[in-house]
Amino acid sequence: MVAMPLSAEQQERYVRNVDVVGMGVEGQERLLASSVLVIGAGGLGSAALPYLAAAGVGRIGVVDGDAVELKNMQRQVLHTELGRNKAESAAERLRLLNTDVTVDEYPEYLTAERARELFVQYDLVMDCTDTYGAKYLLSDAAEAVGARLIWASAVGMQGQCSVFGVPDAHGDKLYLRDLFPEEPQAGDYPLALEIGVLGAMVGQIGALEATEAIKLLAGFGEPLVGRVMVLDALRGRWSVLPLRKG
């Protein structure tokens, strides 16, 4: 989309965004002309998606083939209706939140081929999934088409977030396999179904993903390129660690 001048109503709606140092009117106009594809409308997506819509990202795609279950409700706060597809449920909420935003819904699980097909239609991709298999599929597809990817994970009381596919200080574009070449095997790392996951902690990581996306799309600040931000919510600690291509 081509960036258009803000209307009088948009100037009022987004005034707090515009006032942020580095954003300004031009950043908000870029945001309204941008697009992001979010895969996963569960815990991470429930936090990230409304902030993206409220901020004025012009076009948001929501991908999820899953249906809302009762055990999801403790953290997946976008949803109110059990049994409904999560992409459709999330899309309905986002349209109510901000009519400036066009919302595309994809009630499906992505294959590698379908991921590559969709990724090239958006300016940015966000991984809000919760399985290792999905994360490797998305990262591999993003690398294949050169897509920028916001990556995050959250389990128990710990979460992390980074930005892939953007050149770091050494000119390298990192993706998941550059850090962990092989997909973890069962038992290598704990899963939420084994040790649980605190909804409020997941919300913090999802909001961090949205923050990184907004910075990239609006063109200001220093995104988490070549770095990973880690939250240890149990001990109340945030840390930032460097990442290098292996």
mmCIF file of N, CA and C in Angstrom, residues 121-219:
data_model
loop_
_atom_site.group_PDB
_atom_site.id
_atom_site.type_symbol
_atom_site.label_atom_id
_atom_site.label_comp_id
_atom_site.label_asym_id
_atom_site.label_seq_id
_atom_site.Cartn_x
_atom_site.Cartn_y
_atom_site.Cartn_z
ATOM 1 N N GLN A 121 3.280 -12.023 0.310
ATOM 2 C CA GLN A 121 2.181 -11.068 0.176
ATOM 3 C C GLN A 121 2.145 -10.032 1.302
ATOM 4 N N TYR A 122 3.080 -10.155 2.264
ATOM 5 C CA TYR A 122 3.088 -9.264 3.425
ATOM 6 C C TYR A 122 4.480 -8.687 3.646
ATOM 7 N N ASP A 123 4.522 -7.535 4.322
ATOM 8 C CA ASP A 123 5.796 -6.873 4.598
ATOM 9 C C ASP A 123 6.588 -7.565 5.695
ATOM 10 N N LEU A 124 5.900 -8.282 6.557
ATOM 11 C CA LEU A 124 6.524 -8.860 7.744
ATOM 12 C C LEU A 124 5.713 -10.067 8.190
ATOM 13 N N VAL A 125 6.408 -11.050 8.767
ATOM 14 C CA VAL A 125 5.763 -12.259 9.275
ATOM 15 C C VAL A 125 6.038 -12.365 10.772
ATOM 16 N N MET A 126 5.044 -12.794 11.540
ATOM 17 C CA MET A 126 5.206 -12.984 12.980
ATOM 18 C C MET A 126 4.886 -14.419 13.359
ATOM 19 N N ASP A 127 5.826 -15.057 14.045
ATOM 20 C CA ASP A 127 5.639 -16.416 14.540
ATOM 21 C C ASP A 127 5.052 -16.350 15.944
ATOM 22 N N CYS A 128 3.774 -16.673 16.052
ATOM 23 C CA CYS A 128 3.101 -16.749 17.351
ATOM 24 C C CYS A 128 2.635 -18.177 17.621
ATOM 25 N N THR A 129 3.365 -19.150 17.074
ATOM 26 C CA THR A 129 3.020 -20.555 17.263
ATOM 27 C C THR A 129 3.633 -21.077 18.556
ATOM 28 N N ASP A 130 3.297 -22.330 18.892
ATOM 29 C CA ASP A 130 3.769 -22.877 20.165
ATOM 30 C C ASP A 130 4.357 -24.275 20.048
ATOM 31 N N THR A 131 4.767 -24.683 18.842
ATOM 32 C CA THR A 131 5.429 -25.979 18.687
ATOM 33 C C THR A 131 6.721 -25.801 17.902
ATOM 34 N N TYR A 132 7.700 -26.662 18.197
ATOM 35 C CA TYR A 132 8.983 -26.567 17.503
ATOM 36 C C TYR A 132 8.828 -26.835 16.008
ATOM 37 N N GLY A 133 7.983 -27.803 15.664
ATOM 38 C CA GLY A 133 7.791 -28.116 14.256
ATOM 39 C C GLY A 133 7.289 -26.925 13.472
ATOM 40 N N ALA A 134 6.317 -26.210 14.029
ATOM 41 C CA ALA A 134 5.778 -25.027 13.354
ATOM 42 C C ALA A 134 6.832 -23.939 13.236
ATOM 43 N N LYS A 135 7.628 -23.750 14.266
ATOM 44 C CA LYS A 135 8.630 -22.680 14.245
ATOM 45 C C LYS A 135 9.699 -22.939 13.191
ATOM 46 N N TYR A 136 10.120 -24.180 13.042
ATOM 47 C CA TYR A 136 11.102 -24.488 12.003
ATOM 48 C C TYR A 136 10.484 -24.360 10.617
ATOM 49 N N LEU A 137 9.248 -24.791 10.456
ATOM 50 C CA LEU A 137 8.574 -24.649 9.161
ATOM 51 C C LEU A 137 8.495 -23.180 8.763
ATOM 52 N N LEU A 138 8.100 -22.318 9.696
ATOM 53 C CA LEU A 138 7.948 -20.896 9.387
ATOM 54 C C LEU A 138 9.292 -20.244 9.099
ATOM 55 N N SER A 139 10.301 -20.559 9.900
ATOM 56 C CA SER A 139 11.621 -19.966 9.680
ATOM 57 C C SER A 139 12.210 -20.411 8.347
ATOM 58 N N ASP A 140 12.076 -21.691 8.023
ATOM 59 C CA ASP A 140 12.592 -22.193 6.742
ATOM 60 C C ASP A 140 11.883 -21.523 5.571
ATOM 61 N N ALA A 141 10.563 -21.361 5.674
ATOM 62 C CA ALA A 141 9.804 -20.714 4.601
ATOM 63 C C ALA A 141 10.199 -19.251 4.468
ATOM 64 N N ALA A 142 10.383 -18.570 5.604
ATOM 65 C CA ALA A 142 10.797 -17.167 5.566
ATOM 66 C C ALA A 142 12.169 -17.022 4.923
ATOM 67 N N GLU A 143 13.081 -17.911 5.274
ATOM 68 C CA GLU A 143 14.418 -17.852 4.684
ATOM 69 C C GLU A 143 14.363 -18.110 3.181
ATOM 70 N N ALA A 144 13.505 -19.037 2.757
ATOM 71 C CA ALA A 144 13.409 -19.384 1.336
ATOM 72 C C ALA A 144 12.963 -18.207 0.483
ATOM 73 N N VAL A 145 12.101 -17.347 1.028
ATOM 74 C CA VAL A 145 11.575 -16.217 0.245
ATOM 75 C C VAL A 145 12.150 -14.877 0.695
ATOM 76 N N GLY A 146 13.068 -14.902 1.677
ATOM 77 C CA GLY A 146 13.692 -13.663 2.146
ATOM 78 C C GLY A 146 12.786 -12.795 2.992
ATOM 79 N N ALA A 147 11.833 -13.409 3.692
ATOM 80 C CA ALA A 147 10.889 -12.638 4.510
ATOM 81 C C ALA A 147 11.500 -12.274 5.859
ATOM 82 N N ARG A 148 11.115 -11.120 6.366
ATOM 83 C CA ARG A 148 11.477 -10.734 7.732
ATOM 84 C C ARG A 148 10.528 -11.436 8.699
ATOM 85 N N LEU A 149 11.084 -11.920 9.800
ATOM 86 C CA LEU A 149 10.310 -12.767 10.707
ATOM 87 C C LEU A 149 10.543 -12.355 12.158
ATOM 88 N N ILE A 150 9.458 -12.029 12.861
ATOM 89 C CA ILE A 150 9.521 -11.846 14.306
ATOM 90 C C ILE A 150 9.290 -13.215 14.939
ATOM 91 N N TRP A 151 10.257 -13.653 15.733
ATOM 92 C CA TRP A 151 10.211 -14.987 16.327
ATOM 93 C C TRP A 151 10.098 -14.879 17.837
ATOM 94 N N ALA A 152 9.307 -15.750 18.449
ATOM 95 C CA ALA A 152 9.197 -15.753 19.909
ATOM 96 C C ALA A 152 8.767 -17.130 20.379
ATOM 97 N N SER A 153 9.059 -17.388 21.647
ATOM 98 C CA SER A 153 8.562 -18.594 22.299
ATOM 99 C C SER A 153 8.276 -18.267 23.754
ATOM 100 N N ALA A 154 7.368 -19.028 24.355
ATOM 101 C CA ALA A 154 6.999 -18.798 25.749
ATOM 102 C C ALA A 154 6.515 -20.110 26.349
ATOM 103 N N VAL A 155 7.091 -20.473 27.486
ATOM 104 C CA VAL A 155 6.701 -21.701 28.171
ATOM 105 C C VAL A 155 7.003 -21.539 29.652
ATOM 106 N N GLY A 156 6.150 -22.081 30.490
ATOM 107 C CA GLY A 156 6.369 -21.950 31.923
ATOM 108 C C GLY A 156 6.328 -20.491 32.345
ATOM 109 N N MET A 157 7.455 -20.024 32.873
ATOM 110 C CA MET A 157 7.606 -18.628 33.283
ATOM 111 C C MET A 157 8.709 -17.933 32.495
ATOM 112 N N GLN A 158 9.069 -18.487 31.333
ATOM 113 C CA GLN A 158 10.151 -17.921 30.534
ATOM 114 C C GLN A 158 9.704 -17.697 29.093
ATOM 115 N N GLY A 159 10.182 -16.606 28.517
ATOM 116 C CA GLY A 159 9.886 -16.294 27.125
ATOM 117 C C GLY A 159 11.061 -15.604 26.477
ATOM 118 N N GLN A 160 11.069 -15.585 25.153
ATOM 119 C CA GLN A 160 12.141 -14.933 24.419
ATOM 120 C C GLN A 160 11.639 -14.448 23.072
ATOM 121 N N CYS A 161 12.335 -13.470 22.512
ATOM 122 C CA CYS A 161 11.907 -12.852 21.257
ATOM 123 C C CYS A 161 13.121 -12.342 20.504
ATOM 124 N N SER A 162 13.098 -12.479 19.176
ATOM 125 C CA SER A 162 14.167 -11.954 18.332
ATOM 126 C C SER A 162 13.593 -11.630 16.955
ATOM 127 N N VAL A 163 14.410 -10.973 16.131
ATOM 128 C CA VAL A 163 14.033 -10.603 14.765
ATOM 129 C C VAL A 163 14.963 -11.316 13.797
ATOM 130 N N PHE A 164 14.398 -12.083 12.887
ATOM 131 C CA PHE A 164 15.164 -12.813 11.877
ATOM 132 C C PHE A 164 14.966 -12.181 10.499
ATOM 133 N N GLY A 165 15.938 -12.429 9.626
ATOM 134 C CA GLY A 165 15.803 -12.008 8.235
ATOM 135 C C GLY A 165 16.135 -10.564 7.955
ATOM 136 N N VAL A 166 16.737 -9.876 8.931
ATOM 137 C CA VAL A 166 17.186 -8.490 8.770
ATOM 138 C C VAL A 166 18.694 -8.484 8.989
ATOM 139 N N PRO A 167 19.493 -7.862 8.118
ATOM 140 C CA PRO A 167 20.953 -7.900 8.279
ATOM 141 C C PRO A 167 21.390 -7.364 9.640
ATOM 142 N N ASP A 168 22.289 -8.115 10.313
ATOM 143 C CA ASP A 168 22.828 -7.654 11.585
ATOM 144 C C ASP A 168 24.071 -6.796 11.345
ATOM 145 N N ALA A 169 24.787 -6.474 12.403
ATOM 146 C CA ALA A 169 25.951 -5.592 12.293
ATOM 147 C C ALA A 169 27.048 -6.185 11.423
ATOM 148 N N HIS A 170 27.026 -7.506 11.236
ATOM 149 C CA HIS A 170 28.023 -8.186 10.409
ATOM 150 C C HIS A 170 27.509 -8.453 8.995
ATOM 151 N N GLY A 171 26.298 -8.002 8.701
ATOM 152 C CA GLY A 171 25.714 -8.209 7.382
ATOM 153 C C GLY A 171 25.024 -9.547 7.216
ATOM 154 N N ASP A 172 24.941 -10.329 8.298
ATOM 155 C CA ASP A 172 24.305 -11.643 8.230
ATOM 156 C C ASP A 172 22.805 -11.538 8.504
ATOM 157 N N LYS A 173 22.038 -12.351 7.797
ATOM 158 C CA LYS A 173 20.608 -12.490 8.073
ATOM 159 C C LYS A 173 20.404 -13.818 8.801
ATOM 160 N N LEU A 174 20.077 -13.743 10.066
ATOM 161 C CA LEU A 174 19.901 -14.945 10.864
ATOM 162 C C LEU A 174 18.491 -15.503 10.731
ATOM 163 N N TYR A 175 18.414 -16.823 10.720
ATOM 164 C CA TYR A 175 17.151 -17.539 10.854
ATOM 165 C C TYR A 175 17.353 -18.644 11.884
ATOM 166 N N LEU A 176 16.297 -19.360 12.207
ATOM 167 C CA LEU A 176 16.332 -20.283 13.332
ATOM 168 C C LEU A 176 17.408 -21.355 13.176
ATOM 169 N N ARG A 177 17.572 -21.901 11.972
ATOM 170 C CA ARG A 177 18.554 -22.970 11.787
ATOM 171 C C ARG A 177 19.997 -22.466 11.882
ATOM 172 N N ASP A 178 20.215 -21.168 11.756
ATOM 173 C CA ASP A 178 21.556 -20.632 11.962
ATOM 174 C C ASP A 178 21.958 -20.723 13.431
ATOM 175 N N LEU A 179 20.978 -20.773 14.301
ATOM 176 C CA LEU A 179 21.237 -20.853 15.740
ATOM 177 C C LEU A 179 21.108 -22.281 16.252
ATOM 178 N N PHE A 180 20.087 -22.975 15.779
ATOM 179 C CA PHE A 180 19.832 -24.363 16.171
ATOM 180 C C PHE A 180 19.562 -25.162 14.893
ATOM 181 N N PRO A 181 20.610 -25.752 14.303
ATOM 182 C CA PRO A 181 20.466 -26.395 12.986
ATOM 183 C C PRO A 181 19.427 -27.507 12.937
ATOM 184 N N GLU A 182 19.280 -28.244 14.030
ATOM 185 C CA GLU A 182 18.355 -29.373 14.033
ATOM 186 C C GLU A 182 17.169 -29.106 14.956
ATOM 187 N N GLU A 183 16.002 -29.522 14.498
ATOM 188 C CA GLU A 183 14.808 -29.389 15.332
ATOM 189 C C GLU A 183 14.951 -30.237 16.589
ATOM 190 N N PRO A 184 14.630 -29.697 17.764
ATOM 191 C CA PRO A 184 14.755 -30.471 19.003
ATOM 192 C C PRO A 184 13.926 -31.752 18.957
ATOM 193 N N GLN A 185 14.452 -32.771 19.610
ATOM 194 C CA GLN A 185 13.730 -34.026 19.735
ATOM 195 C C GLN A 185 12.877 -34.007 21.002
ATOM 196 N N ALA A 186 11.927 -34.912 21.055
ATOM 197 C CA ALA A 186 11.063 -35.003 22.231
ATOM 198 C C ALA A 186 11.904 -35.162 23.492
ATOM 199 N N GLY A 187 11.649 -34.323 24.470
ATOM 200 C CA GLY A 187 12.378 -34.389 25.726
ATOM 201 C C GLY A 187 13.561 -33.458 25.823
ATOM 202 N N ASP A 188 13.987 -32.868 24.692
ATOM 203 C CA ASP A 188 15.138 -31.962 24.729
ATOM 204 C C ASP A 188 14.824 -30.690 25.501
ATOM 205 N N TYR A 189 13.635 -30.155 25.292
ATOM 206 C CA TYR A 189 13.207 -28.927 25.955
ATOM 207 C C TYR A 189 11.786 -29.114 26.475
ATOM 208 N N PRO A 190 11.440 -28.464 27.579
ATOM 209 C CA PRO A 190 10.082 -28.615 28.115
ATOM 210 C C PRO A 190 9.040 -27.952 27.226
ATOM 211 N N LEU A 191 7.840 -28.498 27.236
ATOM 212 C CA LEU A 191 6.708 -27.951 26.502
ATOM 213 C C LEU A 191 5.662 -27.443 27.490
ATOM 214 N N ALA A 192 4.799 -26.550 26.997
ATOM 215 C CA ALA A 192 3.761 -25.989 27.860
ATOM 216 C C ALA A 192 2.850 -27.077 28.420
ATOM 217 N N LEU A 193 2.582 -28.118 27.629
ATOM 218 C CA LEU A 193 1.697 -29.175 28.109
ATOM 219 C C LEU A 193 2.344 -29.992 29.220
ATOM 220 N N GLU A 194 3.679 -29.826 29.393
ATOM 221 C CA GLU A 194 4.386 -30.554 30.442
ATOM 222 C C GLU A 194 4.581 -29.712 31.706
ATOM 223 N N ILE A 195 4.912 -28.426 31.538
ATOM 224 C CA ILE A 195 5.218 -27.588 32.703
ATOM 225 C C ILE A 195 4.299 -26.373 32.808
ATOM 226 N N GLY A 196 3.298 -26.299 31.948
ATOM 227 C CA GLY A 196 2.349 -25.194 31.998
ATOM 228 C C GLY A 196 2.899 -23.921 31.386
ATOM 229 N N VAL A 197 2.086 -22.886 31.406
ATOM 230 C CA VAL A 197 2.507 -21.576 30.899
ATOM 231 C C VAL A 197 1.596 -20.528 31.539
ATOM 232 N N LEU A 198 2.207 -19.476 32.081
ATOM 233 C CA LEU A 198 1.438 -18.426 32.738
ATOM 234 C C LEU A 198 0.936 -17.432 31.701
ATOM 235 N N GLY A 199 -0.371 -17.200 31.681
ATOM 236 C CA GLY A 199 -0.960 -16.338 30.662
ATOM 237 C C GLY A 199 -0.382 -14.944 30.638
ATOM 238 N N ALA A 200 -0.183 -14.337 31.808
ATOM 239 C CA ALA A 200 0.332 -12.971 31.862
ATOM 240 C C ALA A 200 1.749 -12.882 31.310
ATOM 241 N N MET A 201 2.551 -13.936 31.514
ATOM 242 C CA MET A 201 3.909 -13.951 30.962
ATOM 243 C C MET A 201 3.866 -14.042 29.438
ATOM 244 N N VAL A 202 3.009 -14.919 28.913
ATOM 245 C CA VAL A 202 2.865 -15.030 27.458
ATOM 246 C C VAL A 202 2.436 -13.691 26.867
ATOM 247 N N GLY A 203 1.547 -12.993 27.570
ATOM 248 C CA GLY A 203 1.098 -11.686 27.101
ATOM 249 C C GLY A 203 2.235 -10.697 26.962
ATOM 250 N N GLN A 204 3.189 -10.728 27.887
ATOM 251 C CA GLN A 204 4.335 -9.830 27.795
ATOM 252 C C GLN A 204 5.168 -10.113 26.547
ATOM 253 N N ILE A 205 5.361 -11.385 26.237
ATOM 254 C CA ILE A 205 6.159 -11.739 25.060
ATOM 255 C C ILE A 205 5.406 -11.397 23.779
ATOM 256 N N GLY A 206 4.104 -11.636 23.750
ATOM 257 C CA GLY A 206 3.317 -11.257 22.581
ATOM 258 C C GLY A 206 3.334 -9.760 22.347
ATOM 259 N N ALA A 207 3.246 -8.983 23.427
ATOM 260 C CA ALA A 207 3.322 -7.524 23.304
ATOM 261 C C ALA A 207 4.700 -7.089 22.825
ATOM 262 N N LEU A 208 5.742 -7.800 23.259
ATOM 263 C CA LEU A 208 7.095 -7.504 22.776
ATOM 264 C C LEU A 208 7.200 -7.774 21.279
ATOM 265 N N GLU A 209 6.612 -8.863 20.807
ATOM 266 C CA GLU A 209 6.588 -9.132 19.366
ATOM 267 C C GLU A 209 5.916 -7.987 18.612
ATOM 268 N N ALA A 210 4.791 -7.517 19.126
ATOM 269 C CA ALA A 210 4.089 -6.407 18.476
ATOM 270 C C ALA A 210 4.954 -5.154 18.452
ATOM 271 N N THR A 211 5.669 -4.891 19.541
ATOM 272 C CA THR A 211 6.555 -3.728 19.604
ATOM 273 C C THR A 211 7.634 -3.810 18.538
ATOM 274 N N GLU A 212 8.255 -4.979 18.398
ATOM 275 C CA GLU A 212 9.298 -5.150 17.387
ATOM 276 C C GLU A 212 8.728 -4.986 15.982
ATOM 277 N N ALA A 213 7.530 -5.509 15.755
ATOM 278 C CA ALA A 213 6.896 -5.369 14.441
ATOM 279 C C ALA A 213 6.616 -3.907 14.119
ATOM 280 N N ILE A 214 6.092 -3.169 15.084
ATOM 281 C CA ILE A 214 5.769 -1.757 14.861
ATOM 282 C C ILE A 214 7.031 -0.960 14.558
ATOM 283 N N LYS A 215 8.114 -1.227 15.272
ATOM 284 C CA LYS A 215 9.381 -0.537 15.006
ATOM 285 C C LYS A 215 9.864 -0.796 13.580
ATOM 286 N N LEU A 216 9.806 -2.051 13.163
ATOM 287 C CA LEU A 216 10.259 -2.394 11.810
ATOM 288 C C LEU A 216 9.381 -1.747 10.742
ATOM 289 N N LEU A 217 8.071 -1.833 10.917
ATOM 290 C CA LEU A 217 7.149 -1.339 9.895
ATOM 291 C C LEU A 217 7.122 0.183 9.823
ATOM 292 N N ALA A 218 7.244 0.835 10.974
ATOM 293 C CA ALA A 218 7.234 2.302 10.999
ATOM 294 C C ALA A 218 8.608 2.885 10.711
ATOM 295 N N GLY A 219 9.654 2.065 10.867
ATOM 296 C CA GLY A 219 10.999 2.504 10.514
ATOM 297 C C GLY A 219 11.685 3.357 11.556
#
